[in-house]
Amino acid sequence: MLFLYPMKANQPLHIVCFQNPYPPVYGGVIDVYYKVKALHTLGINVHFHCFIDEKKPDLTALHSICEAVYVYPRKFKFFKLFSRYPFSVVTRYSKQLYKNLEAIDAPILCEGLQSSFVLQQHAFPNRKKMLRLHNIESNYYSGLAQSETRFFKKILFQREAKKYDDYQAVLAKFDRVFTLSHFEQAYVQEQFGNGEYVPVFHGNSRFSKLTDFGDFAFYHGDLRMSDNRKAVAFLVDVFAQIPNYHLVIASSKAAGYVNKLIKGIPSITYVQQSGTKLKTINSLFKSRHCVVNEYMVDDPEILALCTVASTPEEFKSAIEELRFVDFTPEIQEQRQQVAETLLSDVKNAQKIIDFLAN
């Protein structure tokens, strides 16, 4: 399926994505969608290629910010489970994708290792090739395997982690790997020498103007994931000890799981909600004080805007203290300065354009 729009006399760029990023309802696709939007703002003609699961994808928003949009169905074949390549990679390959990339001579940006198999199979000489690394996938799937309690899924995650451990050598094929964290940038730089840190794209431009105090705490996550379920159980234990302060847990999934956890705790409620943006970044833009653990963010400028806690006791102490601390104009101004520099979508998109120009 192909949608074409009038060409402009600006730099063309192919972006190959693991799925349709609209609507931008969770971390990976949020980063993709607002990156495309920022590149469009700066005059880049994006030829957007994405793999889809649904029969009738909503491409409306992409139409207005891309020069062309191509979609390819994922190929869920049972035998692909036995490939030496990760299942989430080999199900995202199309000969038509290769032909479409060949047809227009432009740099290629792959969104995530999942979408990179076309560059594993084809060299595309004399093209600039870039990757947005959303995770070190071998670590990600190992973490899922450790958290998973269902035997079959645990085995699948372990196999996927091992396959990604080998497949990550494909990073050497890229001229530049744009990472989401300093930790990932250091890993890529040490292993392959082509890493560059570019903070997450998020769609916010200004921080919300808020009153001095709030009256509840908020957690949002995809509760299909074992790690997020553990986080919710942890927070329920913490807030059960703070009965005079309210916690709202939001997710589009796992209502039964959460309601069982919070039964008999009147200070905690669950709401059905999707579409909340990246947890830490969105919280900094939309809310007051942010309490995070040390693994949530590794950028010192962002971490400086948060309160760090690790144990239940530290979280409880931080919550009880911060609920009575004014959210002052000085704090809001500090956040706005970071928004206009480090976390500016347009300025971070310019880093990609600068690389294309060199």
GROMACS .gro file of C-alpha atoms in nm:
model
  358
    1MET     CA    1   0.000   0.000   0.000
    2LEU     CA    2   0.147   0.339  -0.098
    3PHE     CA    3   0.046   0.697  -0.030
    4LEU     CA    4   0.231   0.969  -0.221
    5TYR     CA    5   0.247   1.341  -0.161
    6PRO     CA    6   0.403   1.621  -0.366
    7MET     CA    7   0.783   1.629  -0.350
    8LYS     CA    8   0.958   1.931  -0.203
    9ALA     CA    9   1.309   2.045  -0.287
   10ASN     CA   10   1.441   1.936   0.053
   11GLN     CA   11   1.645   1.646   0.187
   12PRO     CA   12   1.469   1.309   0.145
   13LEU     CA   13   1.509   1.050   0.420
   14HIS     CA   14   1.387   0.692   0.447
   15ILE     CA   15   1.264   0.587   0.791
   16VAL     CA   16   1.196   0.216   0.847
   17CYS     CA   17   0.981   0.154   1.155
   18PHE     CA   18   0.887  -0.156   1.353
   19GLN     CA   19   0.516  -0.059   1.352
   20ASN     CA   20   0.268   0.217   1.281
   21PRO     CA   21   0.356   0.491   1.534
   22TYR     CA   22   0.012   0.649   1.533
   23PRO     CA   23  -0.150   0.695   1.773
   24PRO     CA   24   0.162   0.752   1.988
   25VAL     CA   25   0.052   0.563   2.298
   26TYR     CA   26   0.370   0.410   2.439
   27GLY     CA   27   0.743   0.484   2.461
   28GLY     CA   28   0.881   0.343   2.136
   29VAL     CA   29   0.618   0.483   1.900
   30ILE     CA   30   0.604   0.814   2.087
   31ASP     CA   31   0.972   0.863   2.012
   32VAL     CA   32   0.918   0.771   1.646
   33TYR     CA   33   0.610   0.984   1.584
   34TYR     CA   34   0.743   1.304   1.738
   35LYS     CA   35   1.080   1.254   1.572
   36VAL     CA   36   0.911   1.239   1.231
   37LYS     CA   37   0.705   1.544   1.321
   38ALA     CA   38   1.017   1.742   1.422
   39LEU     CA   39   1.206   1.637   1.107
   40HIS     CA   40   0.908   1.748   0.897
   41THR     CA   41   0.909   2.084   1.076
   42LEU     CA   42   1.273   2.126   0.975
   43GLY     CA   43   1.198   2.054   0.609
   44ILE     CA   44   1.299   1.688   0.579
   45ASN     CA   45   1.099   1.486   0.324
   46VAL     CA   46   1.035   1.164   0.514
   47HIS     CA   47   0.960   0.849   0.317
   48PHE     CA   48   0.810   0.642   0.596
   49HIS     CA   49   0.807   0.261   0.587
   50CYS     CA   50   0.636   0.064   0.863
   51PHE     CA   51   0.536  -0.292   0.943
   52ILE     CA   52   0.179  -0.343   1.057
   53ASP     CA   53  -0.025  -0.604   1.241
   54GLU     CA   54  -0.368  -0.450   1.191
   55LYS     CA   55  -0.574  -0.478   0.871
   56LYS     CA   56  -0.678  -0.113   0.848
   57PRO     CA   57  -0.406   0.103   1.004
   58ASP     CA   58  -0.482   0.464   1.087
   59LEU     CA   59  -0.227   0.655   0.879
   60THR     CA   60  -0.407   0.989   0.885
   61ALA     CA   61  -0.157   1.172   1.102
   62LEU     CA   62   0.141   1.035   0.908
   63HIS     CA   63  -0.002   1.164   0.582
   64SER     CA   64   0.045   1.525   0.688
   65ILE     CA   65   0.409   1.493   0.799
   66CYS     CA   66   0.556   1.245   0.549
   67GLU     CA   67   0.635   1.268   0.181
   68ALA     CA   68   0.525   0.908   0.133
   69VAL     CA   69   0.398   0.629   0.359
   70TYR     CA   70   0.452   0.261   0.280
   71VAL     CA   71   0.311  -0.022   0.488
   72TYR     CA   72   0.412  -0.389   0.496
   73PRO     CA   73   0.234  -0.672   0.680
   74ARG     CA   74   0.441  -0.857   0.939
   75LYS     CA   75   0.498  -1.220   0.842
   76PHE     CA   76   0.406  -1.431   1.143
   77LYS     CA   77   0.520  -1.774   1.030
   78PHE     CA   78   0.571  -2.048   1.290
   79PHE     CA   79   0.894  -2.169   1.129
   80LYS     CA   80   1.051  -1.827   1.188
   81LEU     CA   81   1.072  -1.919   1.558
   82PHE     CA   82   1.356  -2.153   1.457
   83SER     CA   83   1.554  -1.890   1.267
   84ARG     CA   84   1.898  -1.798   1.401
   85TYR     CA   85   1.776  -1.438   1.394
   86PRO     CA   86   1.538  -1.289   1.654
   87PHE     CA   87   1.172  -1.355   1.580
   88SER     CA   88   1.089  -0.986   1.619
   89VAL     CA   89   1.346  -0.912   1.346
   90VAL     CA   90   1.279  -1.182   1.084
   91THR     CA   91   0.904  -1.113   1.089
   92ARG     CA   92   0.984  -0.758   0.975
   93TYR     CA   93   1.135  -0.807   0.632
   94SER     CA   94   0.988  -0.749   0.290
   95LYS     CA   95   1.133  -0.768  -0.060
   96GLN     CA   96   0.904  -0.480  -0.151
   97LEU     CA   97   1.064  -0.275   0.125
   98TYR     CA   98   1.404  -0.338  -0.034
   99LYS     CA   99   1.271  -0.233  -0.377
  100ASN     CA  100   1.116   0.085  -0.235
  101LEU     CA  101   1.438   0.179  -0.057
  102GLU     CA  102   1.635   0.115  -0.375
  103ALA     CA  103   1.398   0.330  -0.583
  104ILE     CA  104   1.481   0.657  -0.404
  105ASP     CA  105   1.846   0.735  -0.333
  106ALA     CA  106   1.831   0.875   0.020
  107PRO     CA  107   1.978   0.803   0.364
  108ILE     CA  108   1.809   0.531   0.571
  109LEU     CA  109   1.714   0.552   0.938
  110CYS     CA  110   1.596   0.228   1.102
  111GLU     CA  111   1.379   0.260   1.411
  112GLY     CA  112   1.493  -0.012   1.648
  113LEU     CA  113   1.687  -0.330   1.576
  114GLN     CA  114   1.353  -0.495   1.496
  115SER     CA  115   1.332  -0.301   1.170
  116SER     CA  116   1.697  -0.346   1.064
  117PHE     CA  117   1.685  -0.683   0.885
  118VAL     CA  118   1.671  -0.517   0.545
  119LEU     CA  119   2.019  -0.379   0.612
  120GLN     CA  120   2.137  -0.716   0.735
  121GLN     CA  121   2.036  -0.858   0.397
  122HIS     CA  122   2.132  -0.569   0.166
  123ALA     CA  123   2.435  -0.340   0.176
  124PHE     CA  124   2.295  -0.016   0.022
  125PRO     CA  125   2.643   0.111  -0.072
  126ASN     CA  126   2.702   0.487  -0.082
  127ARG     CA  127   2.402   0.552   0.146
  128LYS     CA  128   2.421   0.694   0.495
  129LYS     CA  129   2.268   0.436   0.729
  130MET     CA  130   2.147   0.521   1.079
  131LEU     CA  131   1.974   0.335   1.360
  132ARG     CA  132   1.766   0.463   1.649
  133LEU     CA  133   1.848   0.216   1.927
  134HIS     CA  134   1.541   0.187   2.150
  135ASN     CA  135   1.694  -0.080   2.376
  136ILE     CA  136   1.993  -0.306   2.408
  137GLU     CA  137   1.758  -0.584   2.310
  138SER     CA  138   1.957  -0.873   2.458
  139ASN     CA  139   1.938  -0.703   2.800
  140TYR     CA  140   1.572  -0.616   2.750
  141TYR     CA  141   1.464  -0.973   2.672
  142SER     CA  142   1.683  -1.116   2.948
  143GLY     CA  143   1.502  -0.887   3.190
  144LEU     CA  144   1.165  -1.002   3.059
  145ALA     CA  145   1.271  -1.365   3.098
  146GLN     CA  146   1.378  -1.308   3.458
  147SER     CA  147   1.049  -1.137   3.543
  148GLU     CA  148   0.825  -1.382   3.355
  149THR     CA  149   0.653  -1.652   3.561
  150ARG     CA  150   0.495  -1.846   3.273
  151PHE     CA  151   0.735  -2.121   3.163
  152PHE     CA  152   0.673  -2.111   2.787
  153LYS     CA  153   0.706  -1.732   2.763
  154LYS     CA  154   1.017  -1.740   2.982
  155ILE     CA  155   1.182  -1.982   2.738
  156LEU     CA  156   1.080  -1.769   2.438
  157PHE     CA  157   1.226  -1.455   2.599
  158GLN     CA  158   1.550  -1.639   2.685
  159ARG     CA  159   1.587  -1.758   2.325
  160GLU     CA  160   1.514  -1.412   2.190
  161ALA     CA  161   1.776  -1.261   2.425
  162LYS     CA  162   2.041  -1.508   2.305
  163LYS     CA  163   1.958  -1.440   1.940
  164TYR     CA  164   1.979  -1.064   1.995
  165ASP     CA  165   2.313  -1.109   2.169
  166ASP     CA  166   2.448  -1.243   1.839
  167TYR     CA  167   2.240  -1.020   1.610
  168GLN     CA  168   2.356  -0.695   1.772
  169ALA     CA  169   2.672  -0.721   1.558
  170VAL     CA  170   2.454  -0.560   1.288
  171LEU     CA  171   2.515  -0.228   1.466
  172ALA     CA  172   2.853  -0.218   1.294
  173LYS     CA  173   2.676  -0.177   0.959
  174PHE     CA  174   2.541   0.166   1.059
  175ASP     CA  175   2.727   0.493   1.019
  176ARG     CA  176   2.559   0.630   1.330
  177VAL     CA  177   2.357   0.475   1.613
  178PHE     CA  178   2.141   0.726   1.802
  179THR     CA  179   2.083   0.606   2.158
  180LEU     CA  180   1.822   0.700   2.417
  181SER     CA  181   2.056   0.691   2.715
  182HIS     CA  182   2.417   0.758   2.811
  183PHE     CA  183   2.451   0.394   2.918
  184GLU     CA  184   2.351   0.268   2.573
  185GLN     CA  185   2.569   0.531   2.405
  186ALA     CA  186   2.873   0.413   2.605
  187TYR     CA  187   2.797   0.050   2.515
  188VAL     CA  188   2.764   0.123   2.143
  189GLN     CA  189   3.069   0.348   2.140
  190GLU     CA  190   3.284   0.088   2.314
  191GLN     CA  191   3.168  -0.199   2.093
  192PHE     CA  192   3.129  -0.029   1.755
  193GLY     CA  193   3.251   0.333   1.780
  194ASN     CA  194   2.942   0.486   1.617
  195GLY     CA  195   2.713   0.586   1.906
  196GLU     CA  196   2.557   0.927   1.971
  197TYR     CA  197   2.318   1.019   2.252
  198VAL     CA  198   1.997   1.189   2.136
  199PRO     CA  199   1.730   1.223   2.408
  200VAL     CA  200   1.383   1.085   2.356
  201PHE     CA  201   1.134   1.271   2.136
  202HIS     CA  202   0.815   1.334   2.334
  203GLY     CA  203   0.593   1.601   2.178
  204ASN     CA  204   0.597   1.849   2.467
  205SER     CA  205   0.728   2.203   2.423
  206ARG     CA  206   0.642   2.383   2.748
  207PHE     CA  207   0.587   2.273   3.104
  208SER     CA  208   0.239   2.299   3.249
  209LYS     CA  209   0.170   2.593   3.479
  210LEU     CA  210   0.075   2.435   3.809
  211THR     CA  211  -0.031   2.545   4.154
  212ASP     CA  212   0.199   2.499   4.453
  213PHE     CA  213   0.059   2.165   4.571
  214GLY     CA  214  -0.106   1.855   4.428
  215ASP     CA  215  -0.330   1.610   4.607
  216PHE     CA  216  -0.243   1.271   4.456
  217ALA     CA  217   0.041   1.065   4.305
  218PHE     CA  218   0.014   0.907   3.960
  219TYR     CA  219   0.162   0.594   3.801
  220HIS     CA  220   0.111   0.489   3.440
  221GLY     CA  221   0.249   0.183   3.267
  222ASP     CA  222   0.183  -0.102   3.027
  223LEU     CA  223   0.078  -0.371   3.274
  224ARG     CA  224   0.112  -0.650   3.020
  225MET     CA  225   0.485  -0.633   3.104
  226SER     CA  226   0.612  -0.829   3.404
  227ASP     CA  227   0.853  -0.554   3.513
  228ASN     CA  228   0.572  -0.297   3.526
  229ARG     CA  229   0.354  -0.535   3.727
  230LYS     CA  230   0.637  -0.567   3.980
  231ALA     CA  231   0.665  -0.187   3.994
  232VAL     CA  232   0.293  -0.154   4.066
  233ALA     CA  233   0.308  -0.416   4.341
  234PHE     CA  234   0.602  -0.226   4.491
  235LEU     CA  235   0.412   0.106   4.486
  236VAL     CA  236   0.099  -0.049   4.634
  237ASP     CA  237   0.309  -0.168   4.928
  238VAL     CA  238   0.453   0.183   4.969
  239PHE     CA  239   0.122   0.372   4.948
  240ALA     CA  240  -0.057   0.125   5.174
  241GLN     CA  241   0.165   0.277   5.444
  242ILE     CA  242   0.060   0.634   5.349
  243PRO     CA  243  -0.318   0.612   5.393
  244ASN     CA  244  -0.378   0.989   5.388
  245TYR     CA  245  -0.231   1.040   5.040
  246HIS     CA  246  -0.386   0.913   4.720
  247LEU     CA  247  -0.225   0.701   4.445
  248VAL     CA  248  -0.385   0.667   4.102
  249ILE     CA  249  -0.270   0.372   3.888
  250ALA     CA  250  -0.349   0.410   3.518
  251SER     CA  251  -0.322   0.153   3.242
  252SER     CA  252  -0.523   0.027   2.948
  253LYS     CA  253  -0.462  -0.334   3.055
  254ALA     CA  254  -0.469  -0.566   3.360
  255ALA     CA  255  -0.760  -0.417   3.553
  256GLY     CA  256  -0.819  -0.746   3.730
  257TYR     CA  257  -0.456  -0.772   3.841
  258VAL     CA  258  -0.450  -0.419   3.985
  259ASN     CA  259  -0.790  -0.435   4.150
  260LYS     CA  260  -0.684  -0.753   4.329
  261LEU     CA  261  -0.368  -0.580   4.455
  262ILE     CA  262  -0.549  -0.272   4.585
  263LYS     CA  263  -0.852  -0.444   4.735
  264GLY     CA  264  -0.915  -0.302   5.080
  265ILE     CA  265  -0.681  -0.002   5.030
  266PRO     CA  266  -0.912   0.301   4.990
  267SER     CA  267  -0.625   0.543   4.919
  268ILE     CA  268  -0.535   0.368   4.590
  269THR     CA  269  -0.754   0.361   4.280
  270TYR     CA  270  -0.723   0.224   3.927
  271VAL     CA  271  -0.836   0.399   3.610
  272GLN     CA  272  -0.851   0.269   3.254
  273GLN     CA  273  -0.630   0.496   3.052
  274SER     CA  274  -0.400   0.481   2.751
  275GLY     CA  275  -0.202   0.739   2.562
  276THR     CA  276   0.009   0.876   2.848
  277LYS     CA  277   0.350   0.975   2.717
  278LEU     CA  278   0.694   0.867   2.836
  279LYS     CA  279   0.685   0.824   3.209
  280THR     CA  280   0.963   1.043   3.345
  281ILE     CA  281   0.973   1.304   3.068
  282ASN     CA  282   0.597   1.344   3.056
  283SER     CA  283   0.580   1.364   3.435
  284LEU     CA  284   0.833   1.647   3.433
  285PHE     CA  285   0.627   1.837   3.176
  286LYS     CA  286   0.281   1.766   3.318
  287SER     CA  287   0.314   1.727   3.694
  288ARG     CA  288   0.494   1.854   4.001
  289HIS     CA  289   0.754   1.662   4.200
  290CYS     CA  290   0.889   1.341   4.045
  291VAL     CA  291   1.026   1.052   4.251
  292VAL     CA  292   1.221   0.796   4.047
  293ASN     CA  293   1.459   0.509   4.110
  294GLU     CA  294   1.822   0.530   3.997
  295TYR     CA  295   1.757   0.310   3.691
  296MET     CA  296   1.484   0.528   3.540
  297VAL     CA  297   1.709   0.800   3.394
  298ASP     CA  298   2.084   0.822   3.343
  299ASP     CA  299   2.102   1.178   3.212
  300PRO     CA  300   2.232   1.398   3.498
  301GLU     CA  301   2.044   1.708   3.376
  302ILE     CA  302   1.712   1.523   3.385
  303LEU     CA  303   1.792   1.340   3.707
  304ALA     CA  304   1.867   1.674   3.874
  305LEU     CA  305   1.499   1.765   3.827
  306CYS     CA  306   1.384   1.455   4.017
  307THR     CA  307   1.410   1.305   4.363
  308VAL     CA  308   1.587   0.967   4.361
  309ALA     CA  309   1.471   0.681   4.585
  310SER     CA  310   1.540   0.307   4.580
  311THR     CA  311   1.391   0.126   4.880
  312PRO     CA  312   1.028   0.132   4.999
  313GLU     CA  313   1.144   0.335   5.299
  314GLU     CA  314   1.313   0.594   5.076
  315PHE     CA  315   1.005   0.622   4.854
  316LYS     CA  316   0.777   0.660   5.155
  317SER     CA  317   1.005   0.927   5.307
  318ALA     CA  318   1.034   1.120   4.978
  319ILE     CA  319   0.657   1.114   4.917
  320GLU     CA  320   0.573   1.228   5.269
  321GLU     CA  321   0.827   1.512   5.245
  322LEU     CA  322   0.752   1.635   4.892
  323ARG     CA  323   0.376   1.648   4.936
  324PHE     CA  324   0.434   1.950   5.163
  325VAL     CA  325   0.705   2.118   4.949
  326ASP     CA  326   0.593   2.414   4.734
  327PHE     CA  327   0.620   2.363   4.360
  328THR     CA  328   0.773   2.707   4.312
  329PRO     CA  329   0.814   2.922   3.999
  330GLU     CA  330   1.190   2.870   4.034
  331ILE     CA  331   1.147   2.493   3.996
  332GLN     CA  332   0.923   2.543   3.694
  333GLU     CA  333   1.175   2.780   3.534
  334GLN     CA  334   1.455   2.526   3.585
  335ARG     CA  335   1.246   2.264   3.406
  336GLN     CA  336   1.161   2.502   3.122
  337GLN     CA  337   1.531   2.569   3.060
  338VAL     CA  338   1.592   2.196   3.020
  339ALA     CA  339   1.287   2.171   2.791
  340GLU     CA  340   1.427   2.437   2.559
  341THR     CA  341   1.771   2.279   2.537
  342LEU     CA  342   1.828   1.913   2.619
  343LEU     CA  343   1.467   1.800   2.565
  344SER     CA  344   1.374   2.009   2.262
  345ASP     CA  345   1.236   1.783   1.987
  346VAL     CA  346   1.337   2.029   1.716
  347LYS     CA  347   1.693   2.071   1.846
  348ASN     CA  348   1.735   1.696   1.877
  349ALA     CA  349   1.601   1.643   1.524
  350GLN     CA  350   1.861   1.895   1.408
  351LYS     CA  351   2.133   1.659   1.538
  352ILE     CA  352   2.015   1.397   1.289
  353ILE     CA  353   2.006   1.654   1.010
  354ASP     CA  354   2.356   1.774   1.101
  355PHE     CA  355   2.483   1.418   1.061
  356LEU     CA  356   2.315   1.393   0.719
  357ALA     CA  357   2.484   1.715   0.612
  358ASN     CA  358   2.838   1.604   0.704
   0.00000   0.00000   0.00000
